[in-house]
mmCIF file of C-alpha atoms and ligand atoms in Angstrom:
data_model
loop_
_atom_site.group_PDB
_atom_site.id
_atom_site.type_symbol
_atom_site.label_atom_id
_atom_site.label_comp_id
_atom_site.label_asym_id
_atom_site.label_seq_id
_atom_site.Cartn_x
_atom_site.Cartn_y
_atom_site.Cartn_z
ATOM 1 C CA MET A 205 6.815 -20.873 12.388
ATOM 2 C CA ALA A 206 3.930 -19.203 10.617
ATOM 3 C CA LEU A 207 2.563 -15.964 11.977
ATOM 4 C CA LEU A 208 -1.120 -15.329 12.546
ATOM 5 C CA SER A 209 -2.337 -11.746 12.238
ATOM 6 C CA ILE A 210 -5.667 -10.711 13.686
ATOM 7 C CA VAL A 211 -7.345 -7.564 12.398
ATOM 8 C CA LEU A 212 -9.731 -5.878 14.817
ATOM 9 C CA PRO A 213 -11.646 -2.802 13.636
ATOM 10 C CA ALA A 214 -12.731 -0.679 16.583
ATOM 11 C CA TYR A 215 -15.199 2.164 16.756
ATOM 12 C CA ASN A 216 -16.047 3.448 20.236
ATOM 13 C CA GLU A 217 -14.840 0.269 21.898
ATOM 14 C CA GLU A 218 -12.732 1.662 24.777
ATOM 15 C CA GLN A 219 -13.917 -1.028 27.186
ATOM 16 C CA ASN A 220 -13.356 -3.848 24.720
ATOM 17 C CA ILE A 221 -9.733 -3.248 23.685
ATOM 18 C CA ALA A 222 -8.101 -4.427 26.892
ATOM 19 C CA VAL A 223 -10.461 -7.384 27.237
ATOM 20 C CA ALA A 224 -9.978 -8.455 23.628
ATOM 21 C CA THR A 225 -6.183 -8.155 23.932
ATOM 22 C CA LYS A 226 -6.161 -10.208 27.112
ATOM 23 C CA VAL A 227 -8.460 -12.958 25.881
ATOM 24 C CA LEU A 228 -6.791 -13.294 22.475
ATOM 25 C CA SER A 229 -3.188 -13.161 23.666
ATOM 26 C CA LYS A 230 -3.917 -15.707 26.381
ATOM 27 C CA LEU A 231 -5.625 -18.064 23.935
ATOM 28 C CA LEU A 232 -2.895 -17.810 21.308
ATOM 29 C CA GLU A 233 -0.011 -18.056 23.765
ATOM 30 C CA GLU A 234 -1.546 -21.126 25.388
ATOM 31 C CA ASN A 235 -1.812 -22.763 21.989
ATOM 32 C CA GLN A 236 1.674 -21.633 20.971
ATOM 33 C CA ILE A 237 0.554 -19.758 17.911
ATOM 34 C CA PRO A 238 2.834 -16.819 16.991
ATOM 35 C CA TYR A 239 0.487 -13.866 16.583
ATOM 36 C CA GLU A 240 0.054 -10.158 16.118
ATOM 37 C CA LEU A 241 -3.046 -8.137 16.930
ATOM 38 C CA VAL A 242 -3.761 -5.214 14.618
ATOM 39 C CA PHE A 243 -6.300 -2.763 16.008
ATOM 40 C CA VAL A 244 -7.673 -0.064 13.762
ATOM 41 C CA ASN A 245 -9.327 2.811 15.556
ATOM 42 C CA ASP A 246 -12.004 4.017 13.173
ATOM 43 C CA GLY A 247 -12.244 7.617 14.379
ATOM 44 C CA SER A 248 -13.730 6.746 17.751
ATOM 45 C CA LYS A 249 -15.137 9.519 19.909
ATOM 46 C CA ASP A 250 -14.020 7.834 23.137
ATOM 47 C CA ASN A 251 -10.634 6.652 24.414
ATOM 48 C CA THR A 252 -10.345 3.652 22.119
ATOM 49 C CA TYR A 253 -7.029 4.789 20.678
ATOM 50 C CA GLN A 254 -5.474 5.472 24.085
ATOM 51 C CA GLU A 255 -6.480 1.939 25.035
ATOM 52 C CA ILE A 256 -4.830 0.589 21.890
ATOM 53 C CA GLU A 257 -1.635 2.533 22.690
ATOM 54 C CA LYS A 258 -1.669 1.117 26.198
ATOM 55 C CA ALA A 259 -2.120 -2.419 24.886
ATOM 56 C CA ALA A 260 0.678 -1.910 22.337
ATOM 57 C CA ALA A 261 3.031 -0.597 25.010
ATOM 58 C CA ALA A 262 2.359 -3.597 27.239
ATOM 59 C CA ASN A 263 2.510 -6.290 24.554
ATOM 60 C CA PRO A 264 4.972 -6.223 21.623
ATOM 61 C CA ASN A 265 2.567 -8.361 19.596
ATOM 62 C CA VAL A 266 -0.009 -5.595 19.543
ATOM 63 C CA LYS A 267 -0.025 -2.758 17.057
ATOM 64 C CA GLY A 268 -2.591 -0.279 15.950
ATOM 65 C CA ALA A 269 -3.489 2.545 13.649
ATOM 66 C CA CYS A 270 -5.703 5.540 14.170
ATOM 67 C CA PHE A 271 -7.899 6.960 11.404
ATOM 68 C CA SER A 272 -8.157 10.711 11.014
ATOM 69 C CA ARG A 273 -11.957 10.318 11.221
ATOM 70 C CA ASN A 274 -14.607 7.617 11.005
ATOM 71 C CA PHE A 275 -14.251 5.882 7.640
ATOM 72 C CA GLY A 276 -16.449 2.856 8.366
ATOM 73 C CA LYS A 277 -15.782 -0.770 9.140
ATOM 74 C CA GLU A 278 -14.895 -1.718 5.550
ATOM 75 C CA ALA A 279 -12.106 0.856 5.478
ATOM 76 C CA ALA A 280 -10.930 -0.255 8.917
ATOM 77 C CA ILE A 281 -10.743 -3.883 7.773
ATOM 78 C CA PHE A 282 -8.712 -2.947 4.704
ATOM 79 C CA ALA A 283 -6.370 -0.718 6.697
ATOM 80 C CA GLY A 284 -5.889 -3.624 9.093
ATOM 81 C CA LEU A 285 -5.128 -6.012 6.232
ATOM 82 C CA GLU A 286 -2.619 -3.505 4.895
ATOM 83 C CA LEU A 287 -0.745 -3.442 8.207
ATOM 84 C CA THR A 288 -0.590 -7.200 8.732
ATOM 85 C CA THR A 289 2.558 -9.178 8.125
ATOM 86 C CA GLY A 290 1.249 -12.640 8.989
ATOM 87 C CA ASP A 291 1.020 -15.701 6.759
ATOM 88 C CA ALA A 292 -2.625 -16.028 7.712
ATOM 89 C CA VAL A 293 -4.917 -13.183 8.653
ATOM 90 C CA ILE A 294 -8.111 -13.352 10.668
ATOM 91 C CA VAL A 295 -10.591 -10.492 10.664
ATOM 92 C CA MET A 296 -12.889 -10.312 13.665
ATOM 93 C CA ASP A 297 -14.923 -7.810 15.672
ATOM 94 C CA CYS A 298 -13.212 -6.474 18.744
ATOM 95 C CA ASP A 299 -16.385 -6.707 20.842
ATOM 96 C CA LEU A 300 -15.691 -10.470 21.171
ATOM 97 C CA GLN A 301 -19.045 -11.317 19.593
ATOM 98 C CA HIS A 302 -17.009 -13.602 17.396
ATOM 99 C CA PRO A 303 -15.950 -16.362 19.803
ATOM 100 C CA PRO A 304 -12.138 -16.477 20.101
ATOM 101 C CA GLU A 305 -12.063 -20.306 20.347
ATOM 102 C CA THR A 306 -13.182 -20.434 16.714
ATOM 103 C CA ILE A 307 -9.778 -18.999 15.821
ATOM 104 C CA LEU A 308 -8.191 -22.327 16.730
ATOM 105 C CA LYS A 309 -10.464 -24.190 14.303
ATOM 106 C CA MET A 310 -9.680 -21.678 11.570
ATOM 107 C CA TRP A 311 -5.955 -21.913 12.221
ATOM 108 C CA LYS A 312 -6.131 -25.721 12.064
ATOM 109 C CA LEU A 313 -7.916 -25.606 8.712
ATOM 110 C CA TRP A 314 -5.359 -23.122 7.401
ATOM 111 C CA GLN A 315 -2.534 -25.450 8.452
ATOM 112 C CA ASP A 316 -4.260 -28.166 6.445
ATOM 113 C CA GLY A 317 -3.981 -25.970 3.360
ATOM 114 C CA VAL A 318 -7.310 -24.161 3.299
ATOM 115 C CA GLU A 319 -6.888 -20.641 1.937
ATOM 116 C CA VAL A 320 -10.141 -19.005 3.016
ATOM 117 C CA VAL A 321 -12.069 -19.980 6.136
ATOM 118 C CA GLU A 322 -15.509 -18.403 6.302
ATOM 119 C CA GLY A 323 -17.122 -17.888 9.689
ATOM 120 C CA ILE A 324 -20.770 -18.914 9.461
ATOM 121 C CA LYS A 325 -23.237 -17.761 12.095
ATOM 122 C CA THR A 326 -25.448 -20.439 13.586
ATOM 123 C CA SER A 327 -27.509 -17.908 15.493
ATOM 124 C CA ARG A 328 -27.579 -14.164 15.472
ATOM 125 C CA GLY A 329 -27.163 -13.815 19.218
ATOM 126 C CA LYS A 330 -29.342 -11.544 21.281
ATOM 127 C CA GLU A 331 -30.511 -8.742 19.049
ATOM 128 C CA SER A 332 -33.707 -6.764 18.976
ATOM 129 C CA ILE A 333 -36.468 -8.160 16.739
ATOM 130 C CA PHE A 334 -36.250 -5.018 14.680
ATOM 131 C CA HIS A 335 -32.530 -5.479 14.135
ATOM 132 C CA LYS A 336 -33.037 -9.149 13.270
ATOM 133 C CA MET A 337 -35.710 -8.323 10.731
ATOM 134 C CA SER A 338 -33.778 -5.571 9.045
ATOM 135 C CA ALA A 339 -30.638 -7.697 8.959
ATOM 136 C CA GLY A 340 -32.698 -10.596 7.560
ATOM 137 C CA LEU A 341 -34.140 -8.419 4.815
ATOM 138 C CA PHE A 342 -30.701 -7.011 4.099
ATOM 139 C CA TYR A 343 -29.157 -10.450 3.534
ATOM 140 C CA LYS A 344 -32.116 -11.653 1.451
ATOM 141 C CA ILE A 345 -31.738 -8.738 -0.943
ATOM 142 C CA MET A 346 -27.958 -9.057 -0.983
ATOM 143 C CA SER A 347 -28.004 -12.802 -1.668
ATOM 144 C CA LYS A 348 -30.389 -12.294 -4.590
ATOM 145 C CA LEU A 349 -28.401 -9.457 -6.051
ATOM 146 C CA ILE A 350 -24.938 -10.899 -5.873
ATOM 147 C CA LYS A 351 -26.025 -14.496 -6.419
ATOM 148 C CA MET A 352 -24.151 -15.832 -3.410
ATOM 149 C CA ASP A 353 -25.653 -17.123 -0.205
ATOM 150 C CA MET A 354 -24.853 -14.378 2.213
ATOM 151 C CA ASN A 355 -27.404 -15.245 4.842
ATOM 152 C CA ALA A 356 -25.131 -16.615 7.507
ATOM 153 C CA SER A 357 -21.847 -15.140 6.358
ATOM 154 C CA SER A 358 -20.027 -12.536 8.376
ATOM 155 C CA ASP A 359 -16.826 -10.540 8.450
ATOM 156 C CA PHE A 360 -15.270 -13.212 10.671
ATOM 157 C CA LYS A 361 -12.853 -14.943 8.321
ATOM 158 C CA LEU A 362 -9.376 -16.322 7.987
ATOM 159 C CA LEU A 363 -7.504 -15.441 4.823
ATOM 160 C CA ASP A 364 -4.243 -16.782 3.533
ATOM 161 C CA ARG A 365 -1.585 -14.180 2.682
ATOM 162 C CA LYS A 366 -2.228 -14.842 -1.036
ATOM 163 C CA VAL A 367 -5.887 -13.876 -0.653
ATOM 164 C CA VAL A 368 -5.023 -10.819 1.415
ATOM 165 C CA ASN A 369 -2.683 -9.661 -1.339
ATOM 166 C CA VAL A 370 -5.399 -10.158 -3.939
ATOM 167 C CA LEU A 371 -7.832 -8.049 -1.916
ATOM 168 C CA LEU A 372 -5.241 -5.339 -1.308
ATOM 169 C CA GLU A 373 -4.521 -5.134 -5.034
ATOM 170 C CA LEU A 374 -8.150 -4.312 -5.857
ATOM 171 C CA PRO A 375 -8.292 -0.712 -7.082
ATOM 172 C CA GLU A 376 -11.892 -0.072 -6.041
ATOM 173 C CA ARG A 377 -12.836 2.230 -3.187
ATOM 174 C CA ASN A 378 -16.277 0.845 -2.474
ATOM 175 C CA THR A 379 -15.425 -2.556 -1.145
ATOM 176 C CA PHE A 380 -17.643 -5.210 0.369
ATOM 177 C CA PHE A 381 -15.259 -7.441 2.273
ATOM 178 C CA ARG A 382 -17.812 -10.125 3.078
ATOM 179 C CA ALA A 383 -18.604 -10.811 -0.559
ATOM 180 C CA LEU A 384 -15.136 -10.128 -1.957
ATOM 181 C CA THR A 385 -13.734 -13.297 -0.431
ATOM 182 C CA PHE A 386 -16.443 -15.302 -2.241
ATOM 183 C CA TRP A 387 -15.563 -13.448 -5.394
ATOM 184 C CA ALA A 388 -11.839 -14.129 -4.976
ATOM 185 C CA GLY A 389 -12.428 -17.883 -4.843
ATOM 186 C CA PHE A 390 -9.519 -20.022 -3.531
ATOM 187 C CA ARG A 391 -9.875 -23.164 -1.478
ATOM 188 C CA THR A 392 -12.636 -22.310 0.944
ATOM 189 C CA GLU A 393 -14.004 -24.072 3.988
ATOM 190 C CA SER A 394 -16.356 -22.778 6.615
ATOM 191 C CA VAL A 395 -16.626 -23.073 10.359
ATOM 192 C CA GLU A 396 -19.773 -22.420 12.306
ATOM 193 C CA TYR A 397 -19.828 -20.206 15.329
ATOM 194 C CA GLU A 398 -22.409 -18.831 17.656
ATOM 195 C CA VAL A 399 -22.607 -15.062 17.915
ATOM 196 C CA GLN A 400 -21.849 -14.051 21.479
ATOM 197 C CA GLU A 401 -23.504 -11.296 23.408
ATOM 198 C CA ARG A 402 -21.870 -7.908 23.367
ATOM 199 C CA GLN A 403 -20.388 -7.210 26.797
ATOM 200 C CA PHE A 404 -19.683 -3.504 26.598
ATOM 201 C CA GLY A 405 -20.918 -0.699 24.398
ATOM 202 C CA GLU A 406 -23.608 -1.092 21.792
ATOM 203 C CA SER A 407 -24.069 -2.126 18.190
ATOM 204 C CA LYS A 408 -23.407 0.658 15.708
ATOM 205 C CA TRP A 409 -26.017 -0.422 13.210
ATOM 206 C CA SER A 410 -29.330 1.300 12.884
ATOM 207 C CA PHE A 411 -32.026 0.390 10.372
ATOM 208 C CA PHE A 412 -31.068 3.391 8.299
ATOM 209 C CA SER A 413 -27.345 2.629 8.260
ATOM 210 C CA LEU A 414 -28.076 -1.003 7.313
ATOM 211 C CA MET A 415 -30.220 0.133 4.394
ATOM 212 C CA LYS A 416 -27.537 2.530 3.243
ATOM 213 C CA TYR A 417 -24.997 -0.282 3.497
ATOM 214 C CA ALA A 418 -27.319 -2.600 1.552
ATOM 215 C CA VAL A 419 -27.805 -0.158 -1.300
ATOM 216 C CA ALA A 420 -24.115 0.714 -1.466
ATOM 217 C CA ASN A 421 -23.060 -2.929 -1.521
ATOM 218 C CA ALA A 422 -25.777 -4.067 -3.886
ATOM 219 C CA THR A 423 -24.763 -1.475 -6.417
ATOM 220 C CA SER A 424 -21.069 -2.078 -5.937
ATOM 221 C CA PHE A 425 -21.539 -5.793 -6.597
ATOM 222 C CA SER A 426 -24.331 -5.976 -9.127
ATOM 223 C CA THR A 427 -25.724 -4.159 -12.139
ATOM 224 C CA PHE A 428 -29.094 -5.831 -11.699
ATOM 225 C CA PRO A 429 -30.862 -2.574 -10.673
ATOM 226 C CA LEU A 430 -29.796 -1.095 -14.016
ATOM 227 C CA GLN A 431 -31.273 -4.056 -15.881
ATOM 228 C CA LEU A 432 -34.420 -3.518 -13.858
ATOM 229 C CA VAL A 433 -34.777 -0.172 -15.610
ATOM 230 C CA THR A 434 -34.822 -1.987 -18.960
ATOM 231 C CA VAL A 435 -37.422 -4.431 -17.683
ATOM 232 C CA MET A 436 -39.597 -1.560 -16.478
ATOM 233 C CA GLY A 437 -39.287 0.109 -19.859
ATOM 234 C CA MET A 438 -40.259 -3.106 -21.680
ATOM 235 C CA THR A 439 -43.315 -3.565 -19.496
ATOM 236 C CA LEU A 440 -44.405 0.003 -20.098
ATOM 237 C CA ILE A 441 -43.956 -0.322 -23.869
ATOM 238 C CA LEU A 442 -46.076 -3.460 -23.938
ATOM 239 C CA PHE A 443 -48.706 -1.696 -21.887
ATOM 240 C CA SER A 444 -48.606 1.355 -24.122
ATOM 241 C CA VAL A 445 -49.081 -0.711 -27.303
ATOM 242 C CA ILE A 446 -52.263 -2.201 -25.892
ATOM 243 C CA LEU A 447 -53.517 1.204 -24.788
ATOM 244 C CA ALA A 448 -52.550 2.808 -28.091
ATOM 245 C CA VAL A 449 -54.599 0.270 -30.037
ATOM 246 C CA GLN A 450 -57.545 0.769 -27.712
ATOM 247 C CA THR A 451 -57.313 4.541 -27.981
ATOM 248 C CA LEU A 452 -57.090 4.484 -31.777
ATOM 249 C CA VAL A 453 -60.036 2.122 -32.094
ATOM 250 C CA LYS A 454 -62.078 4.363 -29.825
ATOM 251 C CA TYR A 455 -61.039 7.415 -31.801
ATOM 252 C CA LEU A 456 -62.010 5.831 -35.107
ATOM 253 C CA MET A 457 -65.351 4.796 -33.648
ATOM 254 C CA GLY A 458 -65.914 8.384 -32.595
ATOM 255 C CA THR A 459 -66.184 7.635 -28.872
ATOM 256 C CA ALA A 460 -62.862 9.130 -27.704
ATOM 257 C CA VAL A 461 -64.151 11.865 -25.444
ATOM 258 C CA GLU A 462 -63.640 10.474 -21.963
ATOM 259 C CA GLY A 463 -60.434 8.991 -20.643
ATOM 260 C CA PHE A 464 -59.117 11.438 -18.082
ATOM 261 C CA THR A 465 -58.626 8.655 -15.563
ATOM 262 C CA THR A 466 -56.382 6.828 -18.014
ATOM 263 C CA VAL A 467 -54.411 9.977 -18.724
ATOM 264 C CA ILE A 468 -53.880 10.769 -15.069
ATOM 265 C CA LEU A 469 -52.875 7.181 -14.285
ATOM 266 C CA LEU A 470 -50.491 7.033 -17.220
ATOM 267 C CA ILE A 471 -48.794 10.267 -16.256
ATOM 268 C CA LEU A 472 -48.382 9.073 -12.685
ATOM 269 C CA ILE A 473 -47.110 5.611 -13.609
ATOM 270 C CA VAL A 474 -44.761 6.770 -16.335
ATOM 271 C CA GLY A 475 -43.523 9.682 -14.233
ATOM 272 C CA GLY A 476 -42.882 7.357 -11.288
ATOM 273 C CA PHE A 477 -40.996 4.821 -13.354
ATOM 274 C CA LEU A 478 -38.968 7.521 -15.052
ATOM 275 C CA MET A 479 -37.877 9.116 -11.809
ATOM 276 C CA LEU A 480 -37.087 5.760 -10.247
ATOM 277 C CA SER A 481 -34.989 4.834 -13.272
ATOM 278 C CA LEU A 482 -33.190 8.143 -13.201
ATOM 279 C CA GLY A 483 -32.550 7.611 -9.497
ATOM 280 C CA ILE A 484 -31.036 4.181 -10.102
ATOM 281 C CA ILE A 485 -28.872 5.465 -12.935
ATOM 282 C CA GLY A 486 -27.939 8.480 -10.830
ATOM 283 C CA HIS A 487 -26.841 6.196 -8.040
ATOM 284 C CA TYR A 488 -24.491 4.323 -10.347
ATOM 285 C CA ILE A 489 -23.135 7.579 -11.727
ATOM 286 C CA ALA A 490 -22.473 8.701 -8.160
ATOM 287 C CA ARG A 491 -20.554 5.456 -7.586
ATOM 288 C CA ILE A 492 -18.544 5.977 -10.757
ATOM 289 C CA TYR A 493 -17.859 9.557 -9.699
ATOM 290 C CA GLU A 494 -16.586 8.411 -6.312
ATOM 291 C CA GLU A 495 -14.372 5.746 -7.861
ATOM 292 C CA VAL A 496 -13.019 8.095 -10.517
ATOM 293 C CA LYS A 497 -12.020 10.685 -7.946
ATOM 294 C CA GLY A 498 -9.705 8.013 -6.617
ATOM 295 C CA ARG A 499 -9.639 9.308 -3.068
ATOM 296 C CA PRO A 500 -8.089 7.035 -0.487
ATOM 297 C CA LYS A 501 -10.312 4.582 1.371
ATOM 298 C CA TYR A 502 -8.980 5.903 4.662
ATOM 299 C CA ILE A 503 -6.382 8.202 6.170
ATOM 300 C CA ILE A 504 -4.190 7.052 9.032
ATOM 301 C CA SER A 505 -3.243 9.836 11.423
ATOM 302 C CA LYS A 506 -0.970 7.904 13.786
ATOM 303 C CA VAL A 507 0.189 4.404 14.595
ATOM 304 C CA ALA A 508 0.999 2.517 17.782
ATOM 305 C CA GLY A 509 3.467 -0.309 18.259
ATOM 306 C CA HIS A 510 5.791 -1.600 15.578
ATOM 307 C CA VAL A 511 4.348 -0.709 12.173
ATOM 308 C CA GLU A 512 6.458 -1.111 9.059
ATOM 309 C CA GLY A 513 6.566 1.490 6.305
ATOM 310 C CA ASN A 514 5.304 5.026 6.327
ATOM 311 C CA VAL A 515 1.564 4.587 6.482
ATOM 312 C CA VAL A 516 0.683 7.800 8.271
ATOM 313 C CA GLY A 517 -1.108 10.170 5.921
ATOM 314 C CA ALA A 518 -0.623 7.743 3.052
ATOM 315 C CA TRP A 519 -3.156 5.088 2.364
ATOM 316 C CA HIS A 520 -1.127 2.450 0.612
ATOM 317 C CA LYS A 521 1.886 0.900 2.242
ATOM 318 C CA SER A 522 3.915 0.840 -0.957
ATOM 319 C CA SER A 523 3.325 4.545 -1.647
ATOM 320 C CA GLY A 524 5.099 5.453 1.558
ATOM 321 C CA GLU A 525 8.129 3.274 1.046
HETATM 322 N N1 UDP B 890 -16.936 -0.773 13.558
HETATM 323 C C1 UDP B 890 -16.003 0.047 12.923
HETATM 324 N N2 UDP B 890 -16.432 1.208 12.318
HETATM 325 C C2 UDP B 890 -17.749 1.585 12.306
HETATM 326 C C3 UDP B 890 -18.690 0.713 12.926
HETATM 327 C C4 UDP B 890 -18.246 -0.447 13.537
HETATM 328 O O1 UDP B 890 -14.814 -0.242 12.906
HETATM 329 O O2 UDP B 890 -18.073 2.631 11.761
HETATM 330 C C5 UDP B 890 -16.470 -2.027 14.213
HETATM 331 C C6 UDP B 890 -16.881 -2.167 15.673
HETATM 332 O O3 UDP B 890 -15.981 -1.538 16.535
HETATM 333 C C7 UDP B 890 -16.874 -3.673 15.854
HETATM 334 C C8 UDP B 890 -17.296 -4.187 14.495
HETATM 335 O O4 UDP B 890 -17.061 -3.119 13.576
HETATM 336 O O5 UDP B 890 -15.585 -4.182 16.162
HETATM 337 C C9 UDP B 890 -18.739 -4.611 14.467
HETATM 338 O O6 UDP B 890 -19.572 -3.556 14.889
HETATM 339 P P1 UDP B 890 -20.847 -3.790 15.786
HETATM 340 O O7 UDP B 890 -20.507 -4.676 16.936
HETATM 341 O O8 UDP B 890 -21.409 -2.456 16.097
HETATM 342 O O9 UDP B 890 -21.804 -4.541 14.774
HETATM 343 P P2 UDP B 890 -22.716 -5.835 15.082
HETATM 344 O O10 UDP B 890 -21.861 -6.807 15.831
HETATM 345 O O11 UDP B 890 -23.837 -5.334 15.894
HETATM 346 O O12 UDP B 890 -23.117 -6.305 13.727
HETATM 347 MG MG1 MG B 891 -20.775 -6.521 17.420
#
């Protein structure tokens, strides 16, 4: 019978590990779905990893890995995918904000031959207005830039083994899991779910970290900001032709004495555009630099439960075998 793997990234979630393990194992055992839970401790500052070890010792279907430091949720998701052995893999938050019952719907769809099941949020749950607004803005910009409707999408997904292998083969370091499954294609269906309230701990996203995430993902998925530089240049050239004609005419008519305001404005506008353009280009160069260095996405310092291959200290399963 097919095995279902569930990847759960965890950062400072000590209170959630035991609850998540209990709820998920109960649900899956009741529905007779063979499963494994893969926790990835993303450099937590609390006892998250000890909790994972405890869960792994008590339940043979639980395994986990510990990062050497905080590498971010994207890295944790990919490390989790790397450790899974299932025929279908679900990625979900370990704070149980993604309702576990939805797993059954996803599993059903997968059994019917669907290769990617996207979790779609019907509501954003209880979040502060500020958080809602910044998240709203974030998805608006993202959807425009990568030309996919990201508004309600989330990291809660089921992927067939084929899709997981495709994602794991990607050489890039700056990944954006949420959009990569759209990019990969395959037979996709979606299920709606309602975001639950967080029981323990707090959300790790601040306005600043969301913005950073937005910029990083926008530039990793789109070259539109670079084209924007060209558009800005075009606009300025058009503007300068008009001004040049006006200036020359004035000069020839012998009235070209004043014009400091124009000069000051031009210097400010051109200077602003130039620096902005350089910034955008610089950002892409920084991305290229990071990719070219080829550093691993994450470093695993130890593992709990039954993990195949030598993944500790190595970032790719095959490199350790
Ligand atoms: N997470 C992680 N690394 C991080 C931040 C978050 O692995 O650096 C995990 C976290 O433990 C949780 C999931 O990502 O399982 C979602 O995080 P959170 O609940 O803070 O985000 P929200 O639900 O508020 O969007
Ligand atoms: Mg959450």
